[in-house]
Amino acid sequence: MHQLIESGGETRLFPFADFNQSEFEQRLQELDATVFIRFHIENQTQQVKRVKESNRIRFINEDKFEDIMTVLNVFDLLITDYSSIYIDYLLLDKPIIFLPYDLQEYSTRRGFNFKYDEVTPGEKVYDSSKQFENAVTECLNHPSRWTNERKRADDYFNKVKFNNCKRVYDFIDSGSDLSS
């Protein structure tokens, strides 16, 4: 099983005081899972001091996949802080874990366009490695748990899902003026 962690803004990977990479990797081994981490494009040069790449934790920035959308469907689970990538991932109806470890600070500094808890359909992990590991296990073992909430958020954000290429083609073919 593959999981993608995508992060927006300045990020603290596995932002838990009790995080132990060796123990987490052991849990990933038990789950036959690999975590793939992709930083937001603005933070790809960020130094990762707390987490080292391993067989179970891999980094896949633009040097490996220029456009993450080309491989997004291969991941069984998305783990993100506030990145909007989850909106695209909603189309896949797969589990999402949110890590709002600095929610108050982020809300004050950057703000939100929506009520955070109403549009983030998935487990929320704030401050514990154990809670995080349990959320990963729960999502992988019960991927349909948040299906109704994901559908509601998907319907809200992704109103137009089908025949989009045909709609664009028909619009262009009709000679409509985009500037009006």
GROMACS .gro file of N, CA and C in nm:
model
  540
    1MET      N    1   0.084  -0.116   0.000
    1MET     CA    2   0.000   0.000   0.000
    1MET      C    3   0.089   0.123   0.000
    2HIS      N    4   0.046   0.222  -0.073
    2HIS     CA    5   0.124   0.344  -0.083
    2HIS      C    6   0.044   0.460  -0.026
    3GLN      N    7   0.113   0.547   0.042
    3GLN     CA    8   0.051   0.665   0.098
    3GLN      C    9   0.130   0.785   0.051
    4LEU      N   10   0.061   0.893   0.027
    4LEU     CA   11   0.127   1.015  -0.015
    4LEU      C   12   0.106   1.120   0.092
    5ILE      N   13   0.213   1.182   0.133
    5ILE     CA   14   0.203   1.298   0.221
    5ILE      C   15   0.238   1.418   0.134
    6GLU      N   16   0.145   1.508   0.119
    6GLU     CA   17   0.166   1.630   0.042
    6GLU      C   18   0.150   1.745   0.138
    7SER      N   19   0.239   1.838   0.131
    7SER     CA   20   0.232   1.941   0.230
    7SER      C   21   0.242   2.078   0.168
    8GLY      N   22   0.160   2.170   0.216
    8GLY     CA   23   0.160   2.307   0.167
    8GLY      C   24   0.224   2.398   0.269
    9GLY      N   25   0.302   2.494   0.219
    9GLY     CA   26   0.362   2.590   0.311
    9GLY      C   27   0.481   2.533   0.385
   10GLU      N   28   0.529   2.606   0.486
   10GLU     CA   29   0.640   2.561   0.567
   10GLU      C   30   0.593   2.443   0.652
   11THR      N   31   0.664   2.334   0.644
   11THR     CA   32   0.612   2.209   0.698
   11THR      C   33   0.702   2.148   0.803
   12ARG      N   34   0.638   2.088   0.900
   12ARG     CA   35   0.709   2.003   0.997
   12ARG      C   36   0.658   1.861   0.970
   13LEU      N   37   0.744   1.779   0.914
   13LEU     CA   38   0.706   1.641   0.888
   13LEU      C   39   0.689   1.566   1.019
   14PHE      N   40   0.586   1.485   1.028
   14PHE     CA   41   0.557   1.407   1.148
   14PHE      C   42   0.575   1.496   1.271
   15PRO      N   43   0.489   1.594   1.286
   15PRO     CA   44   0.508   1.701   1.385
   15PRO      C   45   0.469   1.664   1.527
   16PHE      N   46   0.511   1.547   1.571
   16PHE     CA   47   0.471   1.497   1.702
   16PHE      C   48   0.594   1.487   1.792
   17ALA      N   49   0.582   1.534   1.913
   17ALA     CA   50   0.694   1.530   2.007
   17ALA      C   51   0.741   1.387   2.029
   18ASP      N   52   0.649   1.291   2.020
   18ASP     CA   53   0.684   1.151   2.047
   18ASP      C   54   0.715   1.071   1.920
   19PHE      N   55   0.739   1.140   1.807
   19PHE     CA   56   0.766   1.067   1.682
   19PHE      C   57   0.899   0.995   1.689
   20ASN      N   58   0.897   0.867   1.651
   20ASN     CA   59   1.016   0.784   1.645
   20ASN      C   60   1.015   0.717   1.508
   21GLN      N   61   1.107   0.756   1.421
   21GLN     CA   62   1.105   0.706   1.284
   21GLN      C   63   1.119   0.555   1.278
   22SER      N   64   1.205   0.496   1.360
   22SER     CA   65   1.223   0.350   1.358
   22SER      C   66   1.094   0.277   1.392
   23GLU      N   67   1.025   0.324   1.496
   23GLU     CA   68   0.898   0.262   1.534
   23GLU      C   69   0.792   0.280   1.425
   24PHE      N   70   0.789   0.398   1.363
   24PHE     CA   71   0.694   0.422   1.256
   24PHE      C   72   0.723   0.332   1.136
   25GLU      N   73   0.848   0.317   1.102
   25GLU     CA   74   0.885   0.229   0.991
   25GLU      C   75   0.847   0.085   1.020
   26GLN      N   76   0.861   0.043   1.145
   26GLN     CA   77   0.819  -0.092   1.184
   26GLN      C   78   0.669  -0.108   1.160
   27ARG      N   79   0.592  -0.009   1.198
   27ARG     CA   80   0.446  -0.014   1.176
   27ARG      C   81   0.414  -0.019   1.027
   28LEU      N   82   0.487   0.060   0.948
   28LEU     CA   83   0.468   0.057   0.804
   28LEU      C   84   0.501  -0.081   0.747
   29GLN      N   85   0.607  -0.143   0.799
   29GLN     CA   86   0.644  -0.279   0.758
   29GLN      C   87   0.529  -0.375   0.786
   30GLU      N   88   0.471  -0.366   0.905
   30GLU     CA   89   0.359  -0.453   0.942
   30GLU      C   90   0.238  -0.432   0.850
   31LEU      N   91   0.218  -0.309   0.806
   31LEU     CA   92   0.105  -0.276   0.718
   31LEU      C   93   0.139  -0.299   0.571
   32ASP      N   94   0.264  -0.338   0.542
   32ASP     CA   95   0.313  -0.349   0.405
   32ASP      C   96   0.286  -0.218   0.330
   33ALA      N   97   0.325  -0.108   0.394
   33ALA     CA   98   0.298   0.025   0.340
   33ALA      C   99   0.428   0.104   0.324
   34THR      N  100   0.425   0.195   0.230
   34THR     CA  101   0.533   0.288   0.207
   34THR      C  102   0.475   0.428   0.205
   35VAL      N  103   0.541   0.521   0.269
   35VAL     CA  104   0.498   0.660   0.269
   35VAL      C  105   0.583   0.735   0.168
   36PHE      N  106   0.516   0.806   0.079
   36PHE     CA  107   0.584   0.892  -0.017
   36PHE      C  108   0.555   1.036   0.022
   37ILE      N  109   0.660   1.115   0.035
   37ILE     CA  110   0.645   1.254   0.079
   37ILE      C  111   0.678   1.347  -0.036
   38ARG      N  112   0.589   1.442  -0.056
   38ARG     CA  113   0.610   1.543  -0.160
   38ARG      C  114   0.587   1.680  -0.097
   39PHE      N  115   0.689   1.762  -0.103
   39PHE     CA  116   0.675   1.897  -0.050
   39PHE      C  117   0.605   1.987  -0.150
   40HIS      N  118   0.542   2.088  -0.099
   40HIS     CA  119   0.486   2.193  -0.185
   40HIS      C  120   0.600   2.250  -0.266
   41ILE      N  121   0.572   2.292  -0.388
   41ILE     CA  122   0.676   2.338  -0.480
   41ILE      C  123   0.763   2.448  -0.419
   42GLU      N  124   0.707   2.531  -0.333
   42GLU     CA  125   0.785   2.639  -0.271
   42GLU      C  126   0.881   2.588  -0.164
   43ASN      N  127   0.863   2.466  -0.119
   43ASN     CA  128   0.945   2.413  -0.009
   43ASN      C  129   1.029   2.293  -0.050
   44GLN      N  130   1.051   2.272  -0.178
   44GLN     CA  131   1.123   2.153  -0.220
   44GLN      C  132   1.269   2.154  -0.181
   45THR      N  133   1.324   2.269  -0.153
   45THR     CA  134   1.464   2.275  -0.113
   45THR      C  135   1.478   2.270   0.038
   46GLN      N  136   1.365   2.259   0.106
   46GLN     CA  137   1.366   2.255   0.253
   46GLN      C  138   1.453   2.139   0.301
   47GLN      N  139   1.537   2.164   0.400
   47GLN     CA  140   1.619   2.058   0.457
   47GLN      C  141   1.533   1.972   0.549
   48VAL      N  142   1.542   1.843   0.532
   48VAL     CA  143   1.468   1.750   0.617
   48VAL      C  144   1.567   1.693   0.718
   49LYS      N  145   1.556   1.738   0.841
   49LYS     CA  146   1.649   1.694   0.944
   49LYS      C  147   1.591   1.586   1.032
   50ARG      N  148   1.460   1.592   1.052
   50ARG     CA  149   1.398   1.500   1.147
   50ARG      C  150   1.365   1.365   1.084
   51VAL      N  151   1.344   1.362   0.954
   51VAL     CA  152   1.304   1.240   0.885
   51VAL      C  153   1.404   1.209   0.776
   52LYS      N  154   1.450   1.087   0.775
   52LYS     CA  155   1.545   1.043   0.673
   52LYS      C  156   1.475   0.947   0.577
   53GLU      N  157   1.515   0.954   0.452
   53GLU     CA  158   1.459   0.863   0.352
   53GLU      C  159   1.503   0.721   0.384
   54SER      N  160   1.412   0.626   0.360
   54SER     CA  161   1.440   0.485   0.388
   54SER      C  162   1.360   0.399   0.290
   55ASN      N  163   1.359   0.268   0.312
   55ASN     CA  164   1.278   0.179   0.228
   55ASN      C  165   1.129   0.206   0.244
   56ARG      N  166   1.088   0.256   0.360
   56ARG     CA  167   0.946   0.278   0.390
   56ARG      C  168   0.905   0.424   0.383
   57ILE      N  169   1.000   0.515   0.377
   57ILE     CA  170   0.971   0.657   0.366
   57ILE      C  171   1.053   0.712   0.250
   58ARG      N  172   0.984   0.760   0.146
   58ARG     CA  173   1.051   0.806   0.025
   58ARG      C  174   1.008   0.948  -0.008
   59PHE      N  175   1.095   1.025  -0.068
   59PHE     CA  176   1.065   1.160  -0.111
   59PHE      C  177   1.045   1.159  -0.263
   60ILE      N  178   0.937   1.220  -0.309
   60ILE     CA  179   0.908   1.221  -0.453
   60ILE      C  180   0.870   1.363  -0.498
   61ASN      N  181   0.966   1.451  -0.495
   61ASN     CA  182   0.942   1.587  -0.540
   61ASN      C  183   0.948   1.595  -0.691
   62GLU      N  184   0.949   1.716  -0.743
   62GLU     CA  185   0.943   1.737  -0.888
   62GLU      C  186   1.057   1.670  -0.964
   63ASP      N  187   1.168   1.645  -0.898
   63ASP     CA  188   1.278   1.579  -0.967
   63ASP      C  189   1.242   1.436  -1.005
   64LYS      N  190   1.143   1.377  -0.937
   64LYS     CA  191   1.101   1.240  -0.967
   64LYS      C  192   0.970   1.238  -1.045
   65PHE      N  193   0.875   1.323  -1.009
   65PHE     CA  194   0.747   1.334  -1.079
   65PHE      C  195   0.714   1.482  -1.092
   66GLU      N  196   0.727   1.533  -1.212
   66GLU     CA  197   0.700   1.676  -1.231
   66GLU      C  198   0.557   1.710  -1.195
   67ASP      N  199   0.464   1.626  -1.238
   67ASP     CA  200   0.322   1.651  -1.212
   67ASP      C  201   0.267   1.536  -1.128
   68ILE      N  202   0.243   1.561  -1.002
   68ILE     CA  203   0.194   1.456  -0.912
   68ILE      C  204   0.059   1.401  -0.957
   69MET      N  205  -0.016   1.479  -1.032
   69MET     CA  206  -0.148   1.434  -1.076
   69MET      C  207  -0.138   1.311  -1.166
   70THR      N  208  -0.024   1.291  -1.230
   70THR     CA  209  -0.009   1.175  -1.318
   70THR      C  210   0.000   1.044  -1.242
   71VAL      N  211   0.030   1.050  -1.112
   71VAL     CA  212   0.043   0.928  -1.031
   71VAL      C  213  -0.046   0.929  -0.907
   72LEU      N  214  -0.125   1.032  -0.890
   72LEU     CA  215  -0.204   1.046  -0.767
   72LEU      C  216  -0.294   0.926  -0.742
   73ASN      N  217  -0.344   0.866  -0.846
   73ASN     CA  218  -0.437   0.754  -0.831
   73ASN      C  219  -0.373   0.626  -0.777
   74VAL      N  220  -0.241   0.616  -0.774
   74VAL     CA  221  -0.177   0.492  -0.724
   74VAL      C  222  -0.169   0.488  -0.572
   75PHE      N  223  -0.195   0.599  -0.506
   75PHE     CA  224  -0.183   0.604  -0.361
   75PHE      C  225  -0.313   0.561  -0.294
   76ASP      N  226  -0.301   0.481  -0.190
   76ASP     CA  227  -0.417   0.430  -0.117
   76ASP      C  228  -0.468   0.528  -0.013
   77LEU      N  229  -0.386   0.627   0.019
   77LEU     CA  230  -0.417   0.719   0.128
   77LEU      C  231  -0.339   0.847   0.105
   78LEU      N  232  -0.402   0.960   0.130
   78LEU     CA  233  -0.334   1.089   0.123
   78LEU      C  234  -0.325   1.144   0.264
   79ILE      N  235  -0.207   1.193   0.299
   79ILE     CA  236  -0.185   1.258   0.428
   79ILE      C  237  -0.138   1.399   0.395
   80THR      N  238  -0.206   1.499   0.448
   80THR     CA  239  -0.172   1.636   0.414
   80THR      C  240  -0.194   1.728   0.533
   81ASP      N  241  -0.134   1.844   0.526
   81ASP     CA  242  -0.164   1.944   0.628
   81ASP      C  243  -0.277   2.031   0.576
   82TYR      N  244  -0.245   2.131   0.493
   82TYR     CA  245  -0.349   2.220   0.442
   82TYR      C  246  -0.348   2.229   0.290
   83SER      N  247  -0.271   2.145   0.227
   83SER     CA  248  -0.260   2.151   0.082
   83SER      C  249  -0.394   2.122   0.014
   84SER      N  250  -0.421   2.195  -0.091
   84SER     CA  251  -0.546   2.176  -0.165
   84SER      C  252  -0.542   2.051  -0.253
   85ILE      N  253  -0.432   1.978  -0.256
   85ILE     CA  254  -0.426   1.854  -0.335
   85ILE      C  255  -0.538   1.759  -0.295
   86TYR      N  256  -0.583   1.768  -0.172
   86TYR     CA  257  -0.688   1.676  -0.127
   86TYR      C  258  -0.817   1.695  -0.206
   87ILE      N  259  -0.838   1.815  -0.261
   87ILE     CA  260  -0.960   1.841  -0.339
   87ILE      C  261  -0.958   1.756  -0.466
   88ASP      N  262  -0.843   1.745  -0.530
   88ASP     CA  263  -0.831   1.656  -0.646
   88ASP      C  264  -0.841   1.510  -0.603
   89TYR      N  265  -0.783   1.479  -0.490
   89TYR     CA  266  -0.783   1.341  -0.439
   89TYR      C  267  -0.925   1.295  -0.403
   90LEU      N  268  -1.012   1.389  -0.369
   90LEU     CA  269  -1.151   1.353  -0.339
   90LEU      C  270  -1.217   1.279  -0.456
   91LEU      N  271  -1.177   1.310  -0.577
   91LEU     CA  272  -1.234   1.244  -0.695
   91LEU      C  273  -1.212   1.094  -0.692
   92LEU      N  274  -1.110   1.048  -0.621
   92LEU     CA  275  -1.076   0.906  -0.614
   92LEU      C  276  -1.152   0.833  -0.503
   93ASP      N  277  -1.218   0.907  -0.414
   93ASP     CA  278  -1.289   0.851  -0.299
   93ASP      C  279  -1.200   0.754  -0.220
   94LYS      N  280  -1.082   0.803  -0.185
   94LYS     CA  281  -0.989   0.727  -0.104
   94LYS      C  282  -0.964   0.804   0.026
   95PRO      N  283  -0.919   0.735   0.130
   95PRO     CA  284  -0.900   0.799   0.261
   95PRO      C  285  -0.799   0.913   0.261
   96ILE      N  286  -0.826   1.009   0.350
   96ILE     CA  287  -0.739   1.124   0.370
   96ILE      C  288  -0.719   1.144   0.519
   97ILE      N  289  -0.595   1.170   0.557
   97ILE     CA  290  -0.565   1.208   0.695
   97ILE      C  291  -0.513   1.352   0.690
   98PHE      N  292  -0.566   1.435   0.776
   98PHE     CA  293  -0.524   1.574   0.785
   98PHE      C  294  -0.440   1.592   0.911
   99LEU      N  295  -0.331   1.669   0.897
   99LEU     CA  296  -0.241   1.696   1.009
   99LEU      C  297  -0.243   1.846   1.041
  100PRO      N  298  -0.349   1.893   1.104
  100PRO     CA  299  -0.357   2.036   1.136
  100PRO      C  300  -0.288   2.069   1.268
  101TYR      N  301  -0.161   2.030   1.279
  101TYR     CA  302  -0.087   2.042   1.404
  101TYR      C  303  -0.070   2.187   1.449
  102ASP      N  304  -0.079   2.281   1.355
  102ASP     CA  305  -0.063   2.423   1.388
  102ASP      C  306  -0.184   2.502   1.338
  103LEU      N  307  -0.300   2.445   1.355
  103LEU     CA  308  -0.423   2.501   1.300
  103LEU      C  309  -0.445   2.647   1.339
  104GLN      N  310  -0.431   2.678   1.465
  104GLN     CA  311  -0.455   2.816   1.511
  104GLN      C  312  -0.357   2.913   1.448
  105GLU      N  313  -0.230   2.876   1.448
  105GLU     CA  314  -0.127   2.961   1.388
  105GLU      C  315  -0.151   2.978   1.239
  106TYR      N  316  -0.179   2.868   1.170
  106TYR     CA  317  -0.202   2.872   1.025
  106TYR      C  318  -0.324   2.958   0.994
  107SER      N  319  -0.429   2.941   1.071
  107SER     CA  320  -0.551   3.017   1.051
  107SER      C  321  -0.526   3.167   1.066
  108THR      N  322  -0.445   3.203   1.162
  108THR     CA  323  -0.413   3.343   1.186
  108THR      C  324  -0.321   3.398   1.077
  109ARG      N  325  -0.220   3.320   1.041
  109ARG     CA  326  -0.119   3.365   0.945
  109ARG      C  327  -0.170   3.365   0.802
  110ARG      N  328  -0.233   3.257   0.759
  110ARG     CA  329  -0.276   3.243   0.619
  110ARG      C  330  -0.427   3.253   0.602
  111GLY      N  331  -0.500   3.198   0.697
  111GLY     CA  332  -0.646   3.198   0.688
  111GLY      C  333  -0.698   3.089   0.598
  112PHE      N  334  -0.828   3.073   0.598
  112PHE     CA  335  -0.896   2.973   0.517
  112PHE      C  336  -1.007   3.038   0.437
  113ASN      N  337  -1.036   2.982   0.323
  113ASN     CA  338  -1.149   3.028   0.242
  113ASN      C  339  -1.278   2.958   0.283
  114PHE      N  340  -1.266   2.851   0.360
  114PHE     CA  341  -1.381   2.770   0.400
  114PHE      C  342  -1.367   2.735   0.547
  115LYS      N  343  -1.475   2.687   0.604
  115LYS     CA  344  -1.468   2.639   0.742
  115LYS      C  345  -1.395   2.506   0.740
  116TYR      N  346  -1.277   2.505   0.797
  116TYR     CA  347  -1.184   2.392   0.786
  116TYR      C  348  -1.249   2.258   0.816
  117ASP      N  349  -1.314   2.245   0.928
  117ASP     CA  350  -1.371   2.115   0.967
  117ASP      C  351  -1.485   2.070   0.877
  118GLU      N  352  -1.550   2.164   0.809
  118GLU     CA  353  -1.662   2.128   0.723
  118GLU      C  354  -1.619   2.075   0.587
  119VAL      N  355  -1.496   2.105   0.545
  119VAL     CA  356  -1.453   2.066   0.410
  119VAL      C  357  -1.332   1.972   0.410
  120THR      N  358  -1.298   1.918   0.526
  120THR     CA  359  -1.184   1.826   0.535
  120THR      C  360  -1.233   1.690   0.586
  121PRO      N  361  -1.278   1.606   0.492
  121PRO     CA  362  -1.338   1.478   0.528
  121PRO      C  363  -1.237   1.368   0.553
  122GLY      N  364  -1.196   1.356   0.677
  122GLY     CA  365  -1.102   1.251   0.711
  122GLY      C  366  -1.056   1.265   0.854
  123GLU      N  367  -0.973   1.171   0.894
  123GLU     CA  368  -0.917   1.173   1.029
  123GLU      C  369  -0.834   1.301   1.045
  124LYS      N  370  -0.839   1.361   1.163
  124LYS     CA  371  -0.756   1.476   1.196
  124LYS      C  372  -0.663   1.434   1.310
  125VAL      N  373  -0.535   1.452   1.289
  125VAL     CA  374  -0.436   1.415   1.389
  125VAL      C  375  -0.360   1.542   1.427
  126TYR      N  376  -0.360   1.572   1.556
  126TYR     CA  377  -0.302   1.698   1.602
  126TYR      C  378  -0.165   1.685   1.666
  127ASP      N  379  -0.145   1.585   1.753
  127ASP     CA  380  -0.022   1.593   1.832
  127ASP      C  381   0.035   1.462   1.884
  128SER      N  382  -0.002   1.349   1.828
  128SER     CA  383   0.046   1.223   1.884
  128SER      C  384   0.081   1.123   1.774
  129SER      N  385   0.202   1.068   1.783
  129SER     CA  386   0.244   0.964   1.688
  129SER      C  387   0.151   0.843   1.695
  130LYS      N  388   0.112   0.807   1.815
  130LYS     CA  389   0.023   0.692   1.833
  130LYS      C  390  -0.111   0.717   1.763
  131GLN      N  391  -0.166   0.838   1.781
  131GLN     CA  392  -0.290   0.875   1.714
  131GLN      C  393  -0.271   0.871   1.562
  132PHE      N  394  -0.156   0.918   1.515
  132PHE     CA  395  -0.126   0.917   1.373
  132PHE      C  396  -0.117   0.773   1.320
  133GLU      N  397  -0.042   0.689   1.388
  133GLU     CA  398  -0.029   0.549   1.345
  133GLU      C  399  -0.164   0.479   1.346
  134ASN      N  400  -0.246   0.506   1.446
  134ASN     CA  401  -0.380   0.447   1.451
  134ASN      C  402  -0.467   0.497   1.336
  135ALA      N  403  -0.455   0.624   1.301
  135ALA     CA  404  -0.532   0.680   1.190
  135ALA      C  405  -0.490   0.615   1.058
  136VAL      N  406  -0.359   0.596   1.039
  136VAL     CA  407  -0.310   0.530   0.917
  136VAL      C  408  -0.366   0.388   0.910
  137THR      N  409  -0.355   0.315   1.019
  137THR     CA  410  -0.406   0.178   1.022
  137THR      C  411  -0.555   0.174   0.995
  138GLU      N  412  -0.631   0.261   1.059
  138GLU     CA  413  -0.776   0.267   1.041
  138GLU      C  414  -0.813   0.298   0.896
  139CYS      N  415  -0.746   0.395   0.837
  139CYS     CA  416  -0.776   0.432   0.699
  139CYS      C  417  -0.743   0.320   0.600
  140LEU      N  418  -0.633   0.251   0.623
  140LEU     CA  419  -0.597   0.143   0.532
  140LEU      C  420  -0.687   0.021   0.549
  141ASN      N  421  -0.728  -0.006   0.673
  141ASN     CA  422  -0.813  -0.122   0.699
  141ASN      C  423  -0.961  -0.095   0.671
  142HIS      N  424  -1.003   0.031   0.679
  142HIS     CA  425  -1.144   0.067   0.659
  142HIS      C  426  -1.153   0.190   0.570
  143PRO      N  427  -1.116   0.176   0.443
  143PRO     CA  428  -1.109   0.293   0.354
  143PRO      C  429  -1.244   0.361   0.328
  144SER      N  430  -1.353   0.295   0.354
  144SER     CA  431  -1.484   0.356   0.324
  144SER      C  432  -1.542   0.434   0.442
  145ARG      N  433  -1.469   0.440   0.554
  145ARG     CA  434  -1.522   0.502   0.675
  145ARG      C  435  -1.573   0.645   0.652
  146TRP      N  436  -1.504   0.727   0.578
  146TRP     CA  437  -1.541   0.867   0.557
  146TRP      C  438  -1.604   0.891   0.419
  147THR      N  439  -1.654   0.787   0.356
  147THR     CA  440  -1.706   0.798   0.220
  147THR      C  441  -1.814   0.906   0.207
  148ASN      N  442  -1.911   0.907   0.294
  148ASN     CA  443  -2.020   1.006   0.283
  148ASN      C  444  -1.967   1.149   0.294
  149GLU      N  445  -1.876   1.172   0.387
  149GLU     CA  446  -1.818   1.304   0.404
  149GLU      C  447  -1.731   1.343   0.285
  150ARG      N  448  -1.656   1.246   0.230
  150ARG     CA  449  -1.575   1.274   0.111
  150ARG      C  450  -1.665   1.308  -0.008
  151LYS      N  451  -1.774   1.235  -0.022
  151LYS     CA  452  -1.867   1.263  -0.133
  151LYS      C  453  -1.925   1.403  -0.120
  152ARG      N  454  -1.962   1.441   0.001
  152ARG     CA  455  -2.019   1.574   0.022
  152ARG      C  456  -1.916   1.683  -0.015
  153ALA      N  457  -1.792   1.666   0.029
  153ALA     CA  458  -1.688   1.764  -0.002
  153ALA      C  459  -1.655   1.762  -0.152
  154ASP      N  460  -1.651   1.642  -0.210
  154ASP     CA  461  -1.624   1.630  -0.353
  154ASP      C  462  -1.733   1.699  -0.434
  155ASP      N  463  -1.857   1.679  -0.398
  155ASP     CA  464  -1.968   1.745  -0.468
  155ASP      C  465  -1.960   1.897  -0.455
  156TYR      N  466  -1.912   1.944  -0.342
  156TYR     CA  467  -1.899   2.088  -0.320
  156TYR      C  468  -1.788   2.147  -0.406
  157PHE      N  469  -1.670   2.083  -0.405
  157PHE     CA  470  -1.554   2.138  -0.474
  157PHE      C  471  -1.547   2.099  -0.621
  158ASN      N  472  -1.593   1.981  -0.655
  158ASN     CA  473  -1.578   1.928  -0.790
  158ASN      C  474  -1.716   1.911  -0.855
  159LYS      N  475  -1.784   2.022  -0.874
  159LYS     CA  476  -1.921   2.018  -0.927
  159LYS      C  477  -1.928   1.960  -1.067
  160VAL      N  478  -1.831   1.993  -1.150
  160VAL     CA  479  -1.831   1.946  -1.288
  160VAL      C  480  -1.723   1.838  -1.301
  161LYS      N  481  -1.768   1.711  -1.314
  161LYS     CA  482  -1.674   1.599  -1.311
  161LYS      C  483  -1.664   1.522  -1.441
  162PHE      N  484  -1.762   1.533  -1.527
  162PHE     CA  485  -1.766   1.446  -1.644
  162PHE      C  486  -1.772   1.526  -1.773
  163ASN      N  487  -1.716   1.468  -1.878
  163ASN     CA  488  -1.720   1.526  -2.012
  163ASN      C  489  -1.660   1.665  -2.019
  164ASN      N  490  -1.563   1.693  -1.936
  164ASN     CA  491  -1.504   1.827  -1.933
  164ASN      C  492  -1.434   1.864  -2.063
  165CYS      N  493  -1.362   1.771  -2.122
  165CYS     CA  494  -1.294   1.798  -2.249
  165CYS      C  495  -1.396   1.830  -2.358
  166LYS      N  496  -1.503   1.753  -2.361
  166LYS     CA  497  -1.607   1.777  -2.461
  166LYS      C  498  -1.672   1.913  -2.439
  167ARG      N  499  -1.697   1.950  -2.315
  167ARG     CA  500  -1.756   2.081  -2.286
  167ARG      C  501  -1.665   2.194  -2.334
  168VAL      N  502  -1.535   2.182  -2.308
  168VAL     CA  503  -1.441   2.285  -2.353
  168VAL      C  504  -1.437   2.289  -2.505
  169TYR      N  505  -1.430   2.172  -2.568
  169TYR     CA  506  -1.429   2.166  -2.714
  169TYR      C  507  -1.554   2.231  -2.772
  170ASP      N  508  -1.670   2.193  -2.719
  170ASP     CA  509  -1.797   2.249  -2.769
  170ASP      C  510  -1.801   2.400  -2.751
  171PHE      N  511  -1.748   2.449  -2.639
  171PHE     CA  512  -1.746   2.593  -2.614
  171PHE      C  513  -1.659   2.663  -2.717
  172ILE      N  514  -1.540   2.608  -2.742
  172ILE     CA  515  -1.449   2.668  -2.839
  172ILE      C  516  -1.508   2.658  -2.980
  173ASP      N  517  -1.563   2.542  -3.011
  173ASP     CA  518  -1.621   2.518  -3.143
  173ASP      C  519  -1.740   2.610  -3.170
  174SER      N  520  -1.810   2.650  -3.065
  174SER     CA  521  -1.928   2.734  -3.084
  174SER      C  522  -1.889   2.878  -3.118
  175GLY      N  523  -1.759   2.912  -3.102
  175GLY     CA  524  -1.715   3.045  -3.132
  175GLY      C  525  -1.747   3.146  -3.022
  176SER      N  526  -1.781   3.098  -2.906
  176SER     CA  527  -1.812   3.188  -2.794
  176SER      C  528  -1.690   3.272  -2.760
  177ASP      N  529  -1.717   3.392  -2.715
  177ASP     CA  530  -1.610   3.485  -2.679
  177ASP      C  531  -1.581   3.472  -2.530
  178LEU      N  532  -1.460   3.431  -2.496
  178LEU     CA  533  -1.421   3.413  -2.356
  178LEU      C  534  -1.419   3.545  -2.279
  179SER      N  535  -1.401   3.658  -2.349
  179SER     CA  536  -1.388   3.786  -2.279
  179SER      C  537  -1.522   3.844  -2.236
  180SER      N  538  -1.630   3.787  -2.282
  180SER     CA  539  -1.761   3.845  -2.243
  180SER      C  540  -1.818   3.780  -2.122
   0.00000   0.00000   0.00000
